[in-house]
mmCIF file of C-alpha atoms in Angstrom:
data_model
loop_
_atom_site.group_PDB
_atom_site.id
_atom_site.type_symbol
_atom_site.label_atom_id
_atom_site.label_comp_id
_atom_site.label_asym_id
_atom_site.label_seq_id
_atom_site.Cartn_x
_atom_site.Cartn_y
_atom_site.Cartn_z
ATOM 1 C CA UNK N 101 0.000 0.000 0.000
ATOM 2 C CA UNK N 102 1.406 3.387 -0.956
ATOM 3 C CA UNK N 103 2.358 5.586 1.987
ATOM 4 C CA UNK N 104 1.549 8.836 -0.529
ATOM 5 C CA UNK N 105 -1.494 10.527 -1.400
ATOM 6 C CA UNK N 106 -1.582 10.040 -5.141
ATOM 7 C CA UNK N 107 -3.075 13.258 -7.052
ATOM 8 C CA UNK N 108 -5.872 11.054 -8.365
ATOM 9 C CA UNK N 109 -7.643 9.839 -5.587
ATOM 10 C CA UNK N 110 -11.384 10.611 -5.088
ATOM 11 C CA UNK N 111 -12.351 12.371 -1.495
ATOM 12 C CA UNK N 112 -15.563 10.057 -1.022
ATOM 13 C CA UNK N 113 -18.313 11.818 -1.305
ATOM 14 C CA UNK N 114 -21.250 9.629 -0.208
ATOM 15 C CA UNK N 115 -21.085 7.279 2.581
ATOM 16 C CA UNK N 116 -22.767 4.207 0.540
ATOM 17 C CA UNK N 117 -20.943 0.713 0.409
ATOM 18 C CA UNK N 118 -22.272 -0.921 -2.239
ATOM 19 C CA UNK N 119 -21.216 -4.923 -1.262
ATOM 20 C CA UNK N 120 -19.643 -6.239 -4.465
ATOM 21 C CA UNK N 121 -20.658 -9.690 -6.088
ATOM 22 C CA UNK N 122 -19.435 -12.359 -4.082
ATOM 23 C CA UNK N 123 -16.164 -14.147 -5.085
ATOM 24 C CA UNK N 124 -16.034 -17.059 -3.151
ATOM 25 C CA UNK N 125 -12.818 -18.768 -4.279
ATOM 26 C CA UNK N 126 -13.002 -22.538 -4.734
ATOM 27 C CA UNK N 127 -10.152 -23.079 -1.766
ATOM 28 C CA UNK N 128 -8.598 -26.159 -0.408
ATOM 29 C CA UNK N 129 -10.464 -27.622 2.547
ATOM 30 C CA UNK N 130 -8.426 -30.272 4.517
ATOM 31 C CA UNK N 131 -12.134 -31.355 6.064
ATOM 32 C CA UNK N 132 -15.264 -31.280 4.602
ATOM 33 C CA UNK N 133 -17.202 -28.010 5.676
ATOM 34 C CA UNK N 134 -20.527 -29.570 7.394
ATOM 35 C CA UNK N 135 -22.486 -26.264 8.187
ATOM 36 C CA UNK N 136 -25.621 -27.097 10.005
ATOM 37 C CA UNK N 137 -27.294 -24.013 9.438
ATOM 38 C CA UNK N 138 -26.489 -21.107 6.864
ATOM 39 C CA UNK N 139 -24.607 -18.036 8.535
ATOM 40 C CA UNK N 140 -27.690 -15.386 10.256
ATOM 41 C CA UNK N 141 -28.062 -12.047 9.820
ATOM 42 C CA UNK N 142 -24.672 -9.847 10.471
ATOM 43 C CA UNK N 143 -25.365 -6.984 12.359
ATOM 44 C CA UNK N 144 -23.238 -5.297 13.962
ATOM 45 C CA UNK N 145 -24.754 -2.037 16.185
ATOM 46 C CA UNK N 146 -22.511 0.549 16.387
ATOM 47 C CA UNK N 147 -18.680 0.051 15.658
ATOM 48 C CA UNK N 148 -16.787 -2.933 16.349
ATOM 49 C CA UNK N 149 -14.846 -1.596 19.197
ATOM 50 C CA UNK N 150 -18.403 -0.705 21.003
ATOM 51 C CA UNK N 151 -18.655 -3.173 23.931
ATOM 52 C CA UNK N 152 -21.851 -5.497 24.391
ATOM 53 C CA UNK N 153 -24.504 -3.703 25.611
ATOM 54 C CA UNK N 154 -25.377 -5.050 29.096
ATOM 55 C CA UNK N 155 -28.723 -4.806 29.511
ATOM 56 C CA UNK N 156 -30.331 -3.009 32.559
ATOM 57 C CA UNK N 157 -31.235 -5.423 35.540
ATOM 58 C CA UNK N 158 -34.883 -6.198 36.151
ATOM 59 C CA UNK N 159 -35.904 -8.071 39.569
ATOM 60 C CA UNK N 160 -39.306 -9.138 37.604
ATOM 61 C CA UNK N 161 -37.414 -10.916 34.375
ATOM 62 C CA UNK N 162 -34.499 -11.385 36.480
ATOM 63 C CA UNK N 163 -34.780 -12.930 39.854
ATOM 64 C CA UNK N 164 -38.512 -13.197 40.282
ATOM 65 C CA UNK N 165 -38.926 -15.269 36.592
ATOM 66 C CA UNK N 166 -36.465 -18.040 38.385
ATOM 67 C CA UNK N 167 -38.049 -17.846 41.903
ATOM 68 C CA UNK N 168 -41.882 -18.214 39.922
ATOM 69 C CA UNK N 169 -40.215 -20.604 37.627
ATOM 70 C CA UNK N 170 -38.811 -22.544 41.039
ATOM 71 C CA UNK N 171 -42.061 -22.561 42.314
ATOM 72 C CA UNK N 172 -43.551 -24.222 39.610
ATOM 73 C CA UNK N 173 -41.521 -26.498 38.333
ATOM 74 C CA UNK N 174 -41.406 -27.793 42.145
ATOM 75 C CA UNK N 175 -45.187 -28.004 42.459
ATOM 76 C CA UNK N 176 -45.626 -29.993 39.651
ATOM 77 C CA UNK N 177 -43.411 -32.887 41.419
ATOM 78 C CA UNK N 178 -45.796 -33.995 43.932
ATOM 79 C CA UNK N 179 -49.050 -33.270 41.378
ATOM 80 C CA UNK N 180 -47.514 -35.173 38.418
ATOM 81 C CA UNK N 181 -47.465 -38.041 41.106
ATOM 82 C CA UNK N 182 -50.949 -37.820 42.620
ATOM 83 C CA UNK N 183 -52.470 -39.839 39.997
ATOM 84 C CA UNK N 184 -50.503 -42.711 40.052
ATOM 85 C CA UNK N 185 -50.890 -42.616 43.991
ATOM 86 C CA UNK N 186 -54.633 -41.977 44.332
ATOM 87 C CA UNK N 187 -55.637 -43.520 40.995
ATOM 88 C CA UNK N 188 -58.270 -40.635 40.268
ATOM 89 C CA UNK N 189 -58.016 -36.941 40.782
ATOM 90 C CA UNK N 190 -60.925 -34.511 41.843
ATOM 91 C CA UNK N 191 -61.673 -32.442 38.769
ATOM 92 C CA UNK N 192 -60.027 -29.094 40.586
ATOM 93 C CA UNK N 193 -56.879 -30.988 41.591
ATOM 94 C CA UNK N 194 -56.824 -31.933 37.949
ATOM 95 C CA UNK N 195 -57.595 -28.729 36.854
ATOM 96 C CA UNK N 196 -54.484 -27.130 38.751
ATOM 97 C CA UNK N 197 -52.060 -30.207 37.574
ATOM 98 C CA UNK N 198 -53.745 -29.074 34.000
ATOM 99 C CA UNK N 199 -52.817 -25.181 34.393
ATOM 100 C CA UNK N 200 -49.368 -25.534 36.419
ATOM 101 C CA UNK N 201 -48.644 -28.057 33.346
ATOM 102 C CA UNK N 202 -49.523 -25.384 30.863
ATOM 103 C CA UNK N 203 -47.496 -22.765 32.360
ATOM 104 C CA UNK N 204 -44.540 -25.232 33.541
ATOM 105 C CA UNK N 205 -44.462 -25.185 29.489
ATOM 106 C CA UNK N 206 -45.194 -21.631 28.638
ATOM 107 C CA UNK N 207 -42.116 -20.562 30.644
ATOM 108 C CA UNK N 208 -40.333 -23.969 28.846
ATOM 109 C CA UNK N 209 -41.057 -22.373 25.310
ATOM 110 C CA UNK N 210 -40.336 -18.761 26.513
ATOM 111 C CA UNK N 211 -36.704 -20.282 27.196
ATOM 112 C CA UNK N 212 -35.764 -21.957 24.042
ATOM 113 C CA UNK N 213 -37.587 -18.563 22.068
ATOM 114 C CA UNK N 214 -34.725 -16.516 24.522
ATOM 115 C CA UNK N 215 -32.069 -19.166 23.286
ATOM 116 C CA UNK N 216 -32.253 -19.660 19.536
ATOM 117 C CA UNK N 217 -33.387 -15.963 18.394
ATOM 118 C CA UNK N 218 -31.507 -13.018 19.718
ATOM 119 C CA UNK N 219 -32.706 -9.623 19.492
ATOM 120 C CA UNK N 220 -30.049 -8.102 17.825
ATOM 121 C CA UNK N 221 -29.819 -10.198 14.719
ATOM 122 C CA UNK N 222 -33.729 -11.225 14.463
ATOM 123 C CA UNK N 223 -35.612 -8.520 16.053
ATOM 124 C CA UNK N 224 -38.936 -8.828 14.420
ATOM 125 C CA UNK N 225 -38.855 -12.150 14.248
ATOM 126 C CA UNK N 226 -38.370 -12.751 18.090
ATOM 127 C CA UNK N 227 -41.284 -10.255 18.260
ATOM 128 C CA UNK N 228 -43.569 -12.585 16.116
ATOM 129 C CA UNK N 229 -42.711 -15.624 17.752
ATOM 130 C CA UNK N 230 -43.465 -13.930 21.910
ATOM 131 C CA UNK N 231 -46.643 -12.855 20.189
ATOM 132 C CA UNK N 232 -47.586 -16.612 18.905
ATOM 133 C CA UNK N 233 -45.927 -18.223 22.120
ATOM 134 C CA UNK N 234 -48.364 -15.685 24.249
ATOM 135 C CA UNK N 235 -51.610 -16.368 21.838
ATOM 136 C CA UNK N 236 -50.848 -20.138 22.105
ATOM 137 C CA UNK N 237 -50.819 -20.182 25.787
ATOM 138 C CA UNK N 238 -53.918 -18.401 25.763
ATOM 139 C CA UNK N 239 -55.637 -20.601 23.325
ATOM 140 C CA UNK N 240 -54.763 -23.790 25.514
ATOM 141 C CA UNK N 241 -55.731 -22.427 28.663
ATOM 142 C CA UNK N 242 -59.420 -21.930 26.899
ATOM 143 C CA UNK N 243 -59.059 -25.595 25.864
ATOM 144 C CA UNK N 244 -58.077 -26.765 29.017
ATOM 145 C CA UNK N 245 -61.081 -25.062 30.636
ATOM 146 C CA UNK N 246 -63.333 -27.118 28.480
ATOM 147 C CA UNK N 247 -61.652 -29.950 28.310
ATOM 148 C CA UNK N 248 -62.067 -29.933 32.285
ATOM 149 C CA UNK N 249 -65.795 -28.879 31.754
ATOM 150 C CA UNK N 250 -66.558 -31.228 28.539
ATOM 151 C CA UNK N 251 -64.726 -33.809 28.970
ATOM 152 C CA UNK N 252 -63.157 -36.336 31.570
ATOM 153 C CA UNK N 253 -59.844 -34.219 32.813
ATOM 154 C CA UNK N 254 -56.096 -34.952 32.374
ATOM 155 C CA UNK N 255 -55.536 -38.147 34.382
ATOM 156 C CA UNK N 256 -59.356 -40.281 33.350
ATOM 157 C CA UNK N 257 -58.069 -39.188 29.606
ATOM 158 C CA UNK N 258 -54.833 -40.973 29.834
ATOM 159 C CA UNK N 259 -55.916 -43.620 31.848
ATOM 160 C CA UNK N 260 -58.959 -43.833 29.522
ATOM 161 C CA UNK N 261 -56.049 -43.861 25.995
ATOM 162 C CA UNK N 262 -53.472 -45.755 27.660
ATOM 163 C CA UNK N 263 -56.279 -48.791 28.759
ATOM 164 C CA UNK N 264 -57.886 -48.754 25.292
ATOM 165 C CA UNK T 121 21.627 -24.768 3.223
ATOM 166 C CA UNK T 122 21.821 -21.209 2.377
ATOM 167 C CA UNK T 123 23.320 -18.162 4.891
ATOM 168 C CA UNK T 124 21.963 -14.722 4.653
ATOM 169 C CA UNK T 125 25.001 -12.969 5.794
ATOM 170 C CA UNK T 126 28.659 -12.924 5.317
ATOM 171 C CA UNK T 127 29.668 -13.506 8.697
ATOM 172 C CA UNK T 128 30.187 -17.322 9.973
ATOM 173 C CA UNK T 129 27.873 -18.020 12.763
ATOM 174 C CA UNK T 130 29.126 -19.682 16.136
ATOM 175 C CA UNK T 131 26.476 -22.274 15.076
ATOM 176 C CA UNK T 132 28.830 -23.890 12.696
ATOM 177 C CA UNK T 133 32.020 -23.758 14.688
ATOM 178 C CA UNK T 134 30.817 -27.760 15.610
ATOM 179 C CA UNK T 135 31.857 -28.274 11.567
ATOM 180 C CA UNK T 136 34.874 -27.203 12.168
ATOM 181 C CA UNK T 137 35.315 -29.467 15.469
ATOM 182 C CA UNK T 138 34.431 -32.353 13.561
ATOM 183 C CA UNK T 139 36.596 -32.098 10.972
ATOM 184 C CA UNK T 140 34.062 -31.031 8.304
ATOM 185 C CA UNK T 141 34.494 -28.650 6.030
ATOM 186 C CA UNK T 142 31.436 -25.804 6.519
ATOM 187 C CA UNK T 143 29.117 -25.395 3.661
ATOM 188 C CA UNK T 144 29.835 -22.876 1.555
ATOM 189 C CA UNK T 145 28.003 -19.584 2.294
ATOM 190 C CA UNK T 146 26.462 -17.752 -0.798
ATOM 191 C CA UNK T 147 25.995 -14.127 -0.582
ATOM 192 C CA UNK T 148 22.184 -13.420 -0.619
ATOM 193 C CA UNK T 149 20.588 -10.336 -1.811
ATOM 194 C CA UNK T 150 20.155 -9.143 1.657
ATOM 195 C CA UNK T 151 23.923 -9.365 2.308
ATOM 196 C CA UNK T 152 24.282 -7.044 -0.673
ATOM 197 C CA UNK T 153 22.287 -4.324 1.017
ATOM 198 C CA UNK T 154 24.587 -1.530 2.017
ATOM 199 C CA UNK T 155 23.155 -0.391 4.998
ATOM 200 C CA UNK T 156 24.200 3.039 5.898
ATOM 201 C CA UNK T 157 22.439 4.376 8.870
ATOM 202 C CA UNK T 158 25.520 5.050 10.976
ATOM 203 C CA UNK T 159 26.885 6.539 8.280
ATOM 204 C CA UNK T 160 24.359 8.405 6.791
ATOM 205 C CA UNK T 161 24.971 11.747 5.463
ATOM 206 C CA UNK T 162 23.774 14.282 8.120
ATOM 207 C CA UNK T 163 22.422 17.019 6.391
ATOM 208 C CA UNK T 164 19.984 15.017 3.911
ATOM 209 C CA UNK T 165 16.225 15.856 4.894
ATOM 210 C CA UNK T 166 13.934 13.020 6.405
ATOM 211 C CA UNK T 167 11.186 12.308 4.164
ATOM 212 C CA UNK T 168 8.711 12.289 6.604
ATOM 213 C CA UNK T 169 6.582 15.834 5.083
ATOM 214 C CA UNK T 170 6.388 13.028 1.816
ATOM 215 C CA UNK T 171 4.145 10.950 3.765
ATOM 216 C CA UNK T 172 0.447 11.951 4.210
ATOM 217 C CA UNK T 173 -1.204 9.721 7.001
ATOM 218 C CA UNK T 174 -4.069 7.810 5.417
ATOM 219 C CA UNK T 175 -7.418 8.720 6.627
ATOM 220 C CA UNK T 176 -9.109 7.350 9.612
ATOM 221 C CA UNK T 177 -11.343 4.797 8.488
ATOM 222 C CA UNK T 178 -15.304 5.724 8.963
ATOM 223 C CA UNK T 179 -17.081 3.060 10.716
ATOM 224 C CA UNK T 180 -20.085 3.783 8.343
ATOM 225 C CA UNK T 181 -18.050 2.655 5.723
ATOM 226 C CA UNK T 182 -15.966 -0.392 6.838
ATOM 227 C CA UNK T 183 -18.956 -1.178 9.242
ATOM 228 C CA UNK T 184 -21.021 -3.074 5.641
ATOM 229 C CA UNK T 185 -18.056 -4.285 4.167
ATOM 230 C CA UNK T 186 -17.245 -6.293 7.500
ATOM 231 C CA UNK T 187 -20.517 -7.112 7.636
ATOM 232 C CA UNK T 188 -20.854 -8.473 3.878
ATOM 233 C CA UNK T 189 -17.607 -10.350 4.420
ATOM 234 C CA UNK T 190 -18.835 -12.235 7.216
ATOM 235 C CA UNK T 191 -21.648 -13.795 5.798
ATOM 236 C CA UNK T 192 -19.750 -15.447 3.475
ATOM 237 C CA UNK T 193 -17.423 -16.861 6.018
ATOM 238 C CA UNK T 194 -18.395 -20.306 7.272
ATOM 239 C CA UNK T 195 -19.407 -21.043 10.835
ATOM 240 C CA UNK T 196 -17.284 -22.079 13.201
ATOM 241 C CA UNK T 197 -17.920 -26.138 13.831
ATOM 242 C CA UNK T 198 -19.487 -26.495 17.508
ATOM 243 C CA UNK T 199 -22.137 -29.399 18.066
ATOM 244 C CA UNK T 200 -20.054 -31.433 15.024
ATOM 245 C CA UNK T 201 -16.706 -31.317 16.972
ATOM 246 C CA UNK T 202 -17.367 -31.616 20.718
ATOM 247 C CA UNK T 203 -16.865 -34.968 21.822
ATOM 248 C CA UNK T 204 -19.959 -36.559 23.344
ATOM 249 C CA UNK T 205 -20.443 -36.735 26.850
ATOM 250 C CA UNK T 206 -23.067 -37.476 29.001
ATOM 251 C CA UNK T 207 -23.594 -33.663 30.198
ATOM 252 C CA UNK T 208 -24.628 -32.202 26.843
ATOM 253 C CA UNK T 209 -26.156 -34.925 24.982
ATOM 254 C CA UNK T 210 -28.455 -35.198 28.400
ATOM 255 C CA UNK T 211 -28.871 -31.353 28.305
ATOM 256 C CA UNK T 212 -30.271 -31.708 24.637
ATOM 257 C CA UNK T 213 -32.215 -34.544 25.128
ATOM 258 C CA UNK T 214 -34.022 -32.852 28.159
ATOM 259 C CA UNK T 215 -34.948 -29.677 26.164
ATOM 260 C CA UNK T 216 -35.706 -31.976 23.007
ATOM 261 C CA UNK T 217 -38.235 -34.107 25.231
ATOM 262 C CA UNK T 218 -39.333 -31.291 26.963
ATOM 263 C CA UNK T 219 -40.669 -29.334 23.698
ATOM 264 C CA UNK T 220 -42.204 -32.994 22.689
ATOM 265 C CA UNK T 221 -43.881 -33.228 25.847
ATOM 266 C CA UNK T 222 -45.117 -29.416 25.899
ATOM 267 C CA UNK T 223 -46.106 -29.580 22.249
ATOM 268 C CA UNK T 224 -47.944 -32.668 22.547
ATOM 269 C CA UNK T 225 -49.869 -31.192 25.351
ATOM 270 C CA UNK T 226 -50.320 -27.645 23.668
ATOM 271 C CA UNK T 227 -51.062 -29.421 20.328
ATOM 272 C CA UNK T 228 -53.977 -31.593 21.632
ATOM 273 C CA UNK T 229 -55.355 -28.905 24.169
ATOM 274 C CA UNK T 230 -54.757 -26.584 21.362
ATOM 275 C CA UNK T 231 -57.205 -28.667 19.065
ATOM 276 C CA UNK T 232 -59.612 -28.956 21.636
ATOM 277 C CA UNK T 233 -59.927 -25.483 21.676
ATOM 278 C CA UNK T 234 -60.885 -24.605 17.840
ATOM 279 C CA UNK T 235 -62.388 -28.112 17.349
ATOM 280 C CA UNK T 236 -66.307 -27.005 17.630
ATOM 281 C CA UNK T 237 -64.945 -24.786 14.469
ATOM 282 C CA UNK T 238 -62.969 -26.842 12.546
ATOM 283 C CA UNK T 239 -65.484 -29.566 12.807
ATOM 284 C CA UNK T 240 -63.186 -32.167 14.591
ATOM 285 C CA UNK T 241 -64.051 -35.011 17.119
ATOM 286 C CA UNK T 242 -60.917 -34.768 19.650
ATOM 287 C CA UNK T 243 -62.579 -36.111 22.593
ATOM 288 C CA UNK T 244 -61.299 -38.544 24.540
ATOM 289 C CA UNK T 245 -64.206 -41.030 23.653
ATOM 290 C CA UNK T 246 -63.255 -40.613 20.276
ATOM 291 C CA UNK T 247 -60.009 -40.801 20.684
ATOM 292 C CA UNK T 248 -59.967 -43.572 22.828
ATOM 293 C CA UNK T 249 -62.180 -46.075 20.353
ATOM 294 C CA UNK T 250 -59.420 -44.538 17.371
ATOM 295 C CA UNK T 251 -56.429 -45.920 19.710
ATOM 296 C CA UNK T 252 -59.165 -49.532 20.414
ATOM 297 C CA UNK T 253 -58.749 -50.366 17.009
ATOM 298 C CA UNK T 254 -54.976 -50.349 16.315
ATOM 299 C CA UNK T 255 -52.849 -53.226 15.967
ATOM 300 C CA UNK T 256 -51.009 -54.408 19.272
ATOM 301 C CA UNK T 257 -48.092 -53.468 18.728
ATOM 302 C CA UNK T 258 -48.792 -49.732 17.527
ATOM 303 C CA UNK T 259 -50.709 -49.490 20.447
ATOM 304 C CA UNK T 260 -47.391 -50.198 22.325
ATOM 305 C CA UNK T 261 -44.866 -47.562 20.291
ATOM 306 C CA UNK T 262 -47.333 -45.380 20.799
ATOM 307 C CA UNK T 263 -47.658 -46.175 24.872
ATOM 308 C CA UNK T 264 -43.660 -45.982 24.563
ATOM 309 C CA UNK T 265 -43.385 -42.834 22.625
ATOM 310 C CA UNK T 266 -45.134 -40.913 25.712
ATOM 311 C CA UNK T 267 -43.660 -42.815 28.476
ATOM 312 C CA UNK T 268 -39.487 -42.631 27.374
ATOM 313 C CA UNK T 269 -39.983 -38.891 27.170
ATOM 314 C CA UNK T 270 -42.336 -37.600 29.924
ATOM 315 C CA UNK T 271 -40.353 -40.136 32.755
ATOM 316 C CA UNK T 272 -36.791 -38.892 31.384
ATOM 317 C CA UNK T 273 -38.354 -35.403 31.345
ATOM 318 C CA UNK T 274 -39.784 -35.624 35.016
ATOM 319 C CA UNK T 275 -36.287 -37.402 36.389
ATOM 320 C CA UNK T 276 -33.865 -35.035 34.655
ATOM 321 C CA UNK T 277 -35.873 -32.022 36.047
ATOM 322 C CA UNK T 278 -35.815 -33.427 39.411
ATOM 323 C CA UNK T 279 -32.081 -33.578 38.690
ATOM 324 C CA UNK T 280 -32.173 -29.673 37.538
ATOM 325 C CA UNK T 281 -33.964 -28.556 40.704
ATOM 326 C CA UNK T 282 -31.339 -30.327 42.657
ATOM 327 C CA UNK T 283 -28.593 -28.123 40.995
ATOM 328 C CA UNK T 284 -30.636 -24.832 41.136
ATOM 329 C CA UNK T 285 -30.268 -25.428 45.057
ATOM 330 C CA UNK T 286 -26.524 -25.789 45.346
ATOM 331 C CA UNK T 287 -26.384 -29.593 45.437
ATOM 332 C CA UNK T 288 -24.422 -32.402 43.290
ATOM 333 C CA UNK T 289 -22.888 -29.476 41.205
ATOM 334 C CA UNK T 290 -19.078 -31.411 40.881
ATOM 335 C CA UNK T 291 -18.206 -33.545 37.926
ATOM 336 C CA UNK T 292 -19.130 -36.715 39.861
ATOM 337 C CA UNK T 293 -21.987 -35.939 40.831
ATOM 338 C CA UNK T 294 -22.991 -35.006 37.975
ATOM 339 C CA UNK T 295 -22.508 -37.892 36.347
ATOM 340 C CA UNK T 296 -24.326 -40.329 39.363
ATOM 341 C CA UNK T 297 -26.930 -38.278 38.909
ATOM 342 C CA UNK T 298 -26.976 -38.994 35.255
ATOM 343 C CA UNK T 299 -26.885 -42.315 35.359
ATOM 344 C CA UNK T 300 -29.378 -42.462 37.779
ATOM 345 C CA UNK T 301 -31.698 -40.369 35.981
ATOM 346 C CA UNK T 302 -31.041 -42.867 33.049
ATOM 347 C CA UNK T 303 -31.771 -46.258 34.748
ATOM 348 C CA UNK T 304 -34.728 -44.725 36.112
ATOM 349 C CA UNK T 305 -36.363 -43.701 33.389
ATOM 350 C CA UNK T 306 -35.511 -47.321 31.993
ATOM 351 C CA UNK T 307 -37.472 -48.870 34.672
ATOM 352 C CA UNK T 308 -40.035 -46.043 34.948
ATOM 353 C CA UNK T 309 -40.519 -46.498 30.974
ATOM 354 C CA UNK T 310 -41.033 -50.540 31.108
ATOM 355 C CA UNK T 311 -43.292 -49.910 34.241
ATOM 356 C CA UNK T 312 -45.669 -47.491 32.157
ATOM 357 C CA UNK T 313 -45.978 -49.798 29.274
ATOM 358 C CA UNK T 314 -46.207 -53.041 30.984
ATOM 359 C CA UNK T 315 -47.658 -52.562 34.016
ATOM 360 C CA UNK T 316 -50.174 -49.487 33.936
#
């Protein structure tokens, strides 16, 4: 690279980069390449130097979410076993096994949405799916009020498919 | 073997120990280099007001072309490399039947929901006489494709709420715990199928 202005260069003008045609040379690989998924999005927010941004602590997604998420996950121990220890359930105690089971899962999804699509590179998308995870939720708790009011509840169901 | 300077090196005075001859040394181009820094002639300018310092690079230029270049570079391997081990391929396998248990169960409630609409019969009578008149052995995949998961599940979550209290956190314990989760949802599987 020349250490000297030459006379001829350009001052540039507009700040577009218009991304040329990709070259991708044909190189030698000593392994095959086994990509599992195609690169995502590239962002990058700010300049490269910019640290992370940390975002700012909040008791309610933070430390609350686990303690509520504790909670459940323990309550549904001793439920999940009820049946098999009493044989039947009383339609409320099935009810709440029904509900806790729902949300045990709603908080389930919520994680793996968290996981696989960051903000930063897929920001509507992780929009879209929160919005179908939370309309989901809502649809099954309607179902599982009338499949409690309809029908036989949770544990006479399974007993009722797995005898069949 | 070829030298880059005129001067013998102490590295081949063993040569001459032995009785061998050294190699001969070839003059290189670098050895032709007159180099005369100590001896450079005082009054001749530096060319330093020559050189103009390139510009700093904007960010809101290099920022797309760094960008365009990496998504043509190919990802790093991760889950094809790692050796398998008993921590991660149980880590996957509870989220994996977790998502099979919760989608099962948001899939049929789900149904339930929007099947007065749809005109579907999802109703446990309905769905019981469906499973009545499958072959035997169907009947027992399909007993085994909700036991495995939902016992593994239920063990390997008692196993998580274990380590979200501070217990059985070291390697070994780790591992005890793993196998035990994984003999009981052996027998916990077999008892569902055969004996419920």
């Amino acid at each position: 690279m020349s250490l000297f202005r030459t006379t001829g260069l350009r001052a540039a003008t507009t700040a577009r980069f218009i991304a040329p045609t990709p070259r991708i040379a044909a190189a030698f690989h000593t392994s095959q390449k086994r990509a599992i998924l195609p690169v995502g999005p590239q962002v990058i927010d700010g300049t490269v130097n910019d640290p992370a941004p940390v975002p700012a602590p909040n008791p309610t997604h933070g430390s609350y979410h686990w303690s509520f998420e504790r909670l459940v996950t323990i309550g549904l121990v001793p439920l999940t076993i009820a049946p098999f220890a009493a044989g039947s359930l009383h339609p409320i105690t099935d009810a709440v096994l029904g509900a806790t089971l729902v949300l045990h899962s709603h908080i389930g999804f919520q994680a793996c949405i968290v996981d696989y699509i960051p903000k930063r590179l897929y920001p509507k998308l992780l929009k879209a799916a929160r919005w179908a995870l939370n309309s989901a939720t809502v649809l099954v708790l309607y179902g599982l009020y009338e499949f409690e009011t309809n029908d036989v509840g949770i544990t006479e169901g399974v007993k009722k498919l797995w005898k069949a | 073997m070829a030298f880059r300077t005129i001067f013998l090196r102490r590295s081949l005075q063993p040569f001459k120990h032995a009785g061998l001859t050294p190699p001969r040394i070839t003059l290189t181009a670098a050895a032709h280099q007159i180099r005369l820094a100590a001896t450079a002639n005082p009054s001749s300018k530096p060319l330093d007001d020559l050189v103009v310092p390139l510009p700093k690079p904007r960010d809101e230029l290099t920022t797309p072309m760094l960008e365009a270049q990496r998504r043509h570079r190919p990802l790093t391997p991760h889950l094809s490399i790692y050796q398998p081990q008993l921590t991660w391929y149980m880590s996957a396998f509870h989220r994996l039947t977790g998502l099979f248990i919760g989608g099962t169960l948001y899939a049929y409630l789900g149904a339930y929901a929007v099947a007065p609409w749809m005109g579907w019969h999802v109703d446990t009578n309905t769905l019981a006489s469906m499973v009545a008149s499958w072959p035997v052995v169907v009947k027992y995949v399909g007993k085994f494709c909700l036991a495995f998961p939902a016992t593994y599940y239920f063990l390997d979550t008692i196993r998580h709420e274990i380590w979200n209290f501070g217990y059985c956190l070291d390697l070994k314990d780790v591992y005890r715990t793993g196998y035990a989760v994984l003999a009981g949802t052996a027998v916990g599987t077999i008892w569902l199928m055969f004996f419920m």
